[in-house]
Structures are given as C-alpha cells and as structure tokens.
C-alpha cells in the first residue's frame, strides 16, 4: 500500500497576468525526502471560473487535448447566489516537465475570460527499490 502525504504549493494568477513562477519550477526533487526513501509525484491542477460556460469552453478543450481530463461544475452559494461555472483539470508528473509549463501557457494564451488558478501538489510514495 502506498503511503501518500499531500503537500500543496499553491500559486494563483489572474488570467491576464504573467506568472513569475512556472509549474516545473516547483516540481523538483527534495533530497531529504529521497534520503528517507520517498519519491514524489507532482500533480498540476488548472482551474478556470466564469459566470458563463461559453467563456471557458475553449480552455476546457485545451486541457482535454493535453490530458488533464477537465471536470465541469456549476456552483452558487448564499455569498454568491449567481450561477457560475468552474472547469478543473489535473495531470500527474513524475518530475519537472516542460509539458506542465506549456499546458499552463496554452491556457493563458487562449485568454478565456474569468479567473485562472493553478496549483502544484506533491504526492509522496515509497521509492522503488
């Protein structure tokens, strides 16, 4: 059985802003963890929120083409009673990968109206022996 401990490193950026950090910058091995016998898988999660589903549909297609398996959700709450839409896609990487940076850049380049957030999360597992 794999022991998984998740640690989230969260970065958010408005859709139009250039991010100073890219996902692969965070997907680096941690020598102390490797010495204790753990390897790390990295999960990149990209989310888009908008008041209109058609605004974020082109970005959903980009995520799907890049293997992120985007999920659509519709939400409303007492704090925000207006219906809004969220598309979230996740992809796992075993190490730093330029593909992660390219996927984020493609979504940013599409300029879908709405809020874009992304996170890189580490998933620890016992290293193969």
Coordinates of N, CA and C in Angstrom, one line a residue, residues 6-123:
X6 N 0.1 14.5 1.1 CA 0.0 15.6 0.2 C 0.4 16.9 0.8
X7 N 1.2 17.6 0.1 CA 1.6 19.0 0.5 C 1.3 19.9 -0.7
X8 N 0.5 20.8 -0.5 CA 0.1 21.7 -1.6 C 1.0 23.0 -1.6
X9 N 1.5 23.3 -2.8 CA 2.2 24.5 -3.0 C 1.2 25.3 -4.0
X10 N 0.7 26.3 -3.5 CA -0.4 27.0 -4.2 C 0.1 28.3 -4.8
X11 N -0.2 28.5 -6.0 CA 0.1 29.8 -6.7 C -1.2 30.1 -7.5
X12 N -1.6 31.4 -7.4 CA -2.7 31.8 -8.2 C -2.3 33.0 -9.0
X13 N -2.9 33.2 -10.2 CA -2.6 34.3 -11.0 C -3.8 34.7 -11.8
X14 N -4.1 36.0 -11.9 CA -5.2 36.4 -12.8 C -4.9 35.9 -14.2
X15 N -5.9 35.7 -15.0 CA -5.7 35.2 -16.3 C -4.8 36.0 -17.2
X16 N -4.8 37.3 -17.1 CA -4.0 38.1 -17.9 C -2.6 38.4 -17.4
X17 N -2.4 38.1 -16.2 CA -1.1 38.4 -15.6 C 0.0 37.4 -15.9
X18 N 1.2 37.8 -16.1 CA 2.3 36.8 -16.4 C 2.8 36.3 -15.0
X19 N 2.9 35.0 -14.9 CA 3.3 34.4 -13.7 C 4.8 34.4 -13.6
X20 N 5.4 34.7 -12.5 CA 6.9 34.7 -12.4 C 7.4 33.3 -12.2
X21 N 6.6 32.5 -11.6 CA 6.9 31.1 -11.4 C 6.1 30.2 -12.3
X22 N 6.7 29.2 -12.8 CA 6.0 28.2 -13.7 C 6.0 26.9 -13.0
X23 N 5.0 26.0 -13.3 CA 4.9 24.7 -12.6 C 6.1 23.9 -12.4
X24 N 6.9 23.8 -13.5 CA 8.1 23.0 -13.4 C 9.1 23.5 -12.4
X25 N 9.1 24.8 -12.0 CA 10.0 25.4 -11.0 C 9.7 24.7 -9.7
X26 N 8.5 24.2 -9.4 CA 8.1 23.6 -8.2 C 8.3 22.1 -8.2
X27 N 8.4 21.5 -9.3 CA 8.5 20.1 -9.4 C 9.9 19.5 -9.3
X28 N 10.6 19.9 -8.3 CA 12.0 19.5 -8.1 C 12.1 18.5 -7.0
X29 N 13.0 17.5 -7.1 CA 13.1 16.5 -6.0 C 13.6 17.2 -4.7
X30 N 13.3 16.6 -3.6 CA 13.7 17.1 -2.3 C 14.7 16.1 -1.8
X31 N 16.0 16.4 -1.7 CA 17.0 15.4 -1.3 C 16.7 14.8 0.0
X32 N 16.2 15.6 1.0 CA 16.0 15.0 2.3 C 14.9 13.9 2.3
X33 N 13.9 14.1 1.4 CA 12.9 13.0 1.3 C 13.4 11.8 0.6
X34 N 14.2 12.0 -0.4 CA 14.8 10.9 -1.1 C 15.7 10.1 -0.2
X35 N 16.4 10.8 0.7 CA 17.3 10.1 1.7 C 16.5 9.2 2.6
X36 N 15.2 9.6 2.9 CA 14.3 8.9 3.8 C 13.6 7.8 3.0
X37 N 13.8 7.6 1.7 CA 13.2 6.6 0.9 C 11.9 6.9 0.3
X38 N 11.6 8.2 0.1 CA 10.4 8.7 -0.6 C 10.7 9.3 -1.9
X39 N 9.8 9.0 -2.9 CA 9.9 9.7 -4.2 C 8.6 10.6 -4.2
X40 N 8.6 11.4 -5.2 CA 7.5 12.4 -5.3 C 6.9 12.4 -6.7
X41 N 5.6 12.3 -6.7 CA 4.8 12.6 -8.0 C 4.3 14.0 -7.8
X42 N 4.1 14.6 -8.9 CA 3.6 16.0 -8.9 C 2.3 16.1 -9.6
X43 N 1.3 16.8 -9.0 CA 0.0 17.0 -9.6 C -0.1 18.4 -10.0
X44 N -0.4 18.7 -11.2 CA -0.7 20.1 -11.7 C -2.2 20.2 -11.9
X45 N -2.8 21.1 -11.2 CA -4.2 21.3 -11.3 C -4.4 22.7 -11.8
X46 N -5.2 22.8 -12.9 CA -5.5 24.1 -13.5 C -7.0 24.3 -13.4
X47 N -7.5 25.4 -12.9 CA -8.9 25.7 -12.7 C -9.3 27.1 -13.4
X48 N -10.4 27.1 -14.0 CA -11.0 28.3 -14.6 C -12.4 28.5 -14.1
X49 N -12.7 29.7 -13.7 CA -14.1 30.1 -13.2 C -14.6 31.2 -14.0
X50 N -15.9 31.2 -14.3 CA -16.5 32.2 -15.1 C -18.0 32.2 -14.8
X51 N -18.7 33.3 -15.1 CA -20.1 33.4 -15.0 C -20.8 32.7 -16.2
X52 N -20.1 32.5 -17.3 CA -20.6 31.9 -18.5 C -19.8 30.7 -18.9
X53 N -20.4 29.6 -19.1 CA -19.7 28.4 -19.5 C -19.0 28.6 -20.9
X54 N -19.7 29.3 -21.8 CA -19.1 29.5 -23.1 C -17.8 30.3 -23.1
X55 N -17.6 31.1 -22.0 CA -16.3 31.8 -21.9 C -15.1 30.9 -21.7
X56 N -15.3 29.8 -21.0 CA -14.2 29.0 -20.6 C -14.1 27.7 -21.4
X57 N -15.1 27.5 -22.3 CA -15.1 26.2 -23.1 C -13.9 26.1 -24.0
X58 N -13.3 27.1 -24.6 CA -12.1 26.9 -25.4 C -10.9 26.4 -24.5
X59 N -10.8 26.8 -23.3 CA -9.8 26.4 -22.4 C -10.0 25.0 -21.9
X60 N -11.3 24.6 -21.8 CA -11.6 23.2 -21.4 C -11.1 22.2 -22.5
X61 N -11.2 22.6 -23.8 CA -10.8 21.8 -24.9 C -9.2 21.7 -24.8
X62 N -8.6 22.8 -24.5 CA -7.1 22.8 -24.4 C -6.7 21.8 -23.3
X63 N -7.3 21.9 -22.2 CA -7.0 21.0 -21.1 C -7.2 19.5 -21.5
X64 N -8.3 19.2 -22.2 CA -8.6 17.9 -22.6 C -7.6 17.4 -23.6
X65 N -7.2 18.2 -24.5 CA -6.2 17.8 -25.5 C -4.8 17.5 -24.9
X66 N -4.5 18.1 -23.8 CA -3.3 17.9 -23.1 C -3.3 16.9 -22.0
X67 N -4.4 16.1 -21.9 CA -4.5 15.0 -20.9 C -4.9 15.4 -19.5
X68 N -5.5 16.5 -19.3 CA -5.9 17.0 -18.0 C -7.3 16.5 -17.5
X69 N -8.1 15.9 -18.4 CA -9.4 15.3 -18.0 C -10.2 16.4 -17.2
X70 N -10.6 17.5 -17.9 CA -11.3 18.6 -17.1 C -12.7 18.2 -16.7
X71 N -13.0 18.6 -15.5 CA -14.4 18.4 -15.0 C -15.1 19.7 -14.9
X72 N -16.3 19.8 -15.3 CA -17.1 21.0 -15.2 C -18.0 20.9 -14.0
X73 N -18.1 22.0 -13.2 CA -19.0 22.1 -12.1 C -19.8 23.4 -12.2
X74 N -21.0 23.4 -11.7 CA -21.8 24.6 -11.6 C -22.0 24.9 -10.2
X75 N -21.8 26.1 -9.7 CA -22.0 26.4 -8.3 C -22.7 27.8 -8.1
X76 N -23.3 27.8 -7.0 CA -23.9 29.1 -6.5 C -23.9 28.9 -4.9
X77 N -23.9 30.0 -4.2 CA -24.0 29.9 -2.8 C -24.7 31.2 -2.2
X78 N -24.9 31.2 -0.9 CA -25.6 32.3 -0.4 C -24.7 33.6 -0.5
X79 N -23.4 33.4 -0.5 CA -22.5 34.5 -0.6 C -22.4 35.0 -2.1
X80 N -22.5 34.0 -3.0 CA -22.6 34.4 -4.5 C -23.7 33.6 -5.1
X81 N -24.9 34.2 -5.0 CA -26.1 33.5 -5.5 C -26.2 33.3 -7.0
X82 N -25.4 34.1 -7.8 CA -25.5 33.9 -9.2 C -24.7 32.7 -9.6
X83 N -25.3 31.9 -10.6 CA -24.7 30.7 -11.0 C -23.4 31.0 -11.7
X84 N -22.3 30.3 -11.4 CA -21.1 30.4 -12.1 C -20.5 29.0 -12.4
X85 N -19.5 28.9 -13.3 CA -19.0 27.7 -13.8 C -17.5 27.5 -13.4
X86 N -17.1 26.3 -13.2 CA -15.7 26.0 -12.9 C -15.3 24.8 -13.7
X87 N -14.1 24.9 -14.4 CA -13.5 23.8 -15.1 C -12.2 23.5 -14.4
X88 N -12.0 22.3 -13.9 CA -10.8 21.9 -13.3 C -10.2 20.7 -13.9
X89 N -8.9 20.7 -14.2 CA -8.2 19.5 -14.8 C -7.0 19.3 -14.0
X90 N -6.6 18.0 -13.8 CA -5.4 17.6 -13.1 C -4.6 16.6 -13.9
X91 N -3.3 16.8 -13.9 CA -2.4 15.8 -14.6 C -1.2 15.5 -13.7
X92 N -0.8 14.3 -13.6 CA 0.3 13.9 -12.8 C 1.6 13.8 -13.6
X93 N 2.7 14.3 -12.9 CA 4.0 14.2 -13.5 C 5.0 13.6 -12.5
X94 N 6.0 12.8 -13.0 CA 6.9 12.2 -12.1 C 8.1 13.1 -11.7
X95 N 8.3 14.1 -12.6 CA 9.4 15.0 -12.3 C 9.1 16.3 -13.1
X96 N 9.9 17.3 -12.9 CA 9.7 18.6 -13.6 C 9.6 18.3 -15.1
X97 N 8.7 19.0 -15.7 CA 8.4 18.7 -17.1 C 7.9 20.0 -17.8
X98 N 8.6 20.3 -18.9 CA 8.2 21.4 -19.7 C 6.8 21.4 -20.2
X99 N 6.2 20.1 -20.3 CA 4.8 20.0 -20.7 C 3.9 20.7 -19.8
X100 N 4.2 20.7 -18.5 CA 3.4 21.4 -17.5 C 3.3 22.9 -17.8
X101 N 4.5 23.4 -18.0 CA 4.6 24.8 -18.3 C 3.9 25.2 -19.6
X102 N 4.0 24.3 -20.6 CA 3.4 24.5 -21.9 C 1.8 24.5 -21.8
X103 N 1.3 23.6 -21.0 CA -0.1 23.5 -20.8 C -0.7 24.7 -20.2
X104 N 0.0 25.2 -19.1 CA -0.4 26.5 -18.5 C -0.3 27.6 -19.5
X105 N 0.8 27.7 -20.2 CA 0.9 28.8 -21.2 C -0.2 28.7 -22.3
X106 N -0.6 27.6 -22.7 CA -1.6 27.4 -23.7 C -2.9 28.0 -23.2
X107 N -3.2 27.6 -21.9 CA -4.5 28.1 -21.3 C -4.4 29.6 -21.2
X108 N -3.3 30.2 -20.7 CA -3.2 31.6 -20.6 C -3.3 32.3 -22.0
X109 N -2.6 31.7 -23.0 CA -2.6 32.3 -24.3 C -4.1 32.3 -24.9
X110 N -4.9 31.4 -24.5 CA -6.3 31.3 -25.0 C -7.1 32.5 -24.5
X111 N -6.7 33.1 -23.4 CA -7.3 34.3 -22.9 C -8.8 34.1 -22.6
X112 N -9.2 33.0 -22.1 CA -10.5 32.8 -21.7 C -10.9 33.7 -20.6
X113 N -12.0 34.4 -20.7 CA -12.4 35.4 -19.7 C -12.7 34.6 -18.4
X114 N -12.4 35.2 -17.3 CA -12.7 34.5 -16.0 C -11.4 34.5 -15.2
X115 N -11.5 33.7 -14.1 CA -10.4 33.6 -13.1 C -9.6 32.3 -13.4
X116 N -8.3 32.4 -13.5 CA -7.5 31.2 -13.7 C -6.7 31.0 -12.4
X117 N -6.6 29.8 -11.9 CA -5.7 29.4 -10.8 C -5.1 28.1 -11.1
X118 N -3.9 27.9 -10.6 CA -3.2 26.7 -10.8 C -2.4 26.3 -9.5
X119 N -2.3 25.0 -9.3 CA -1.6 24.6 -8.1 C -0.7 23.4 -8.5
X120 N 0.4 23.3 -7.8 CA 1.3 22.1 -7.9 C 1.3 21.5 -6.5
X121 N 1.0 20.2 -6.5 CA 0.9 19.4 -5.2 C 1.8 18.2 -5.3
X122 N 2.5 18.0 -4.2 CA 3.4 16.8 -4.2 C 2.6 15.7 -3.5
X123 N 2.9 14.5 -4.1 CA 2.3 13.2 -3.5 C 3.5 12.3 -3.3

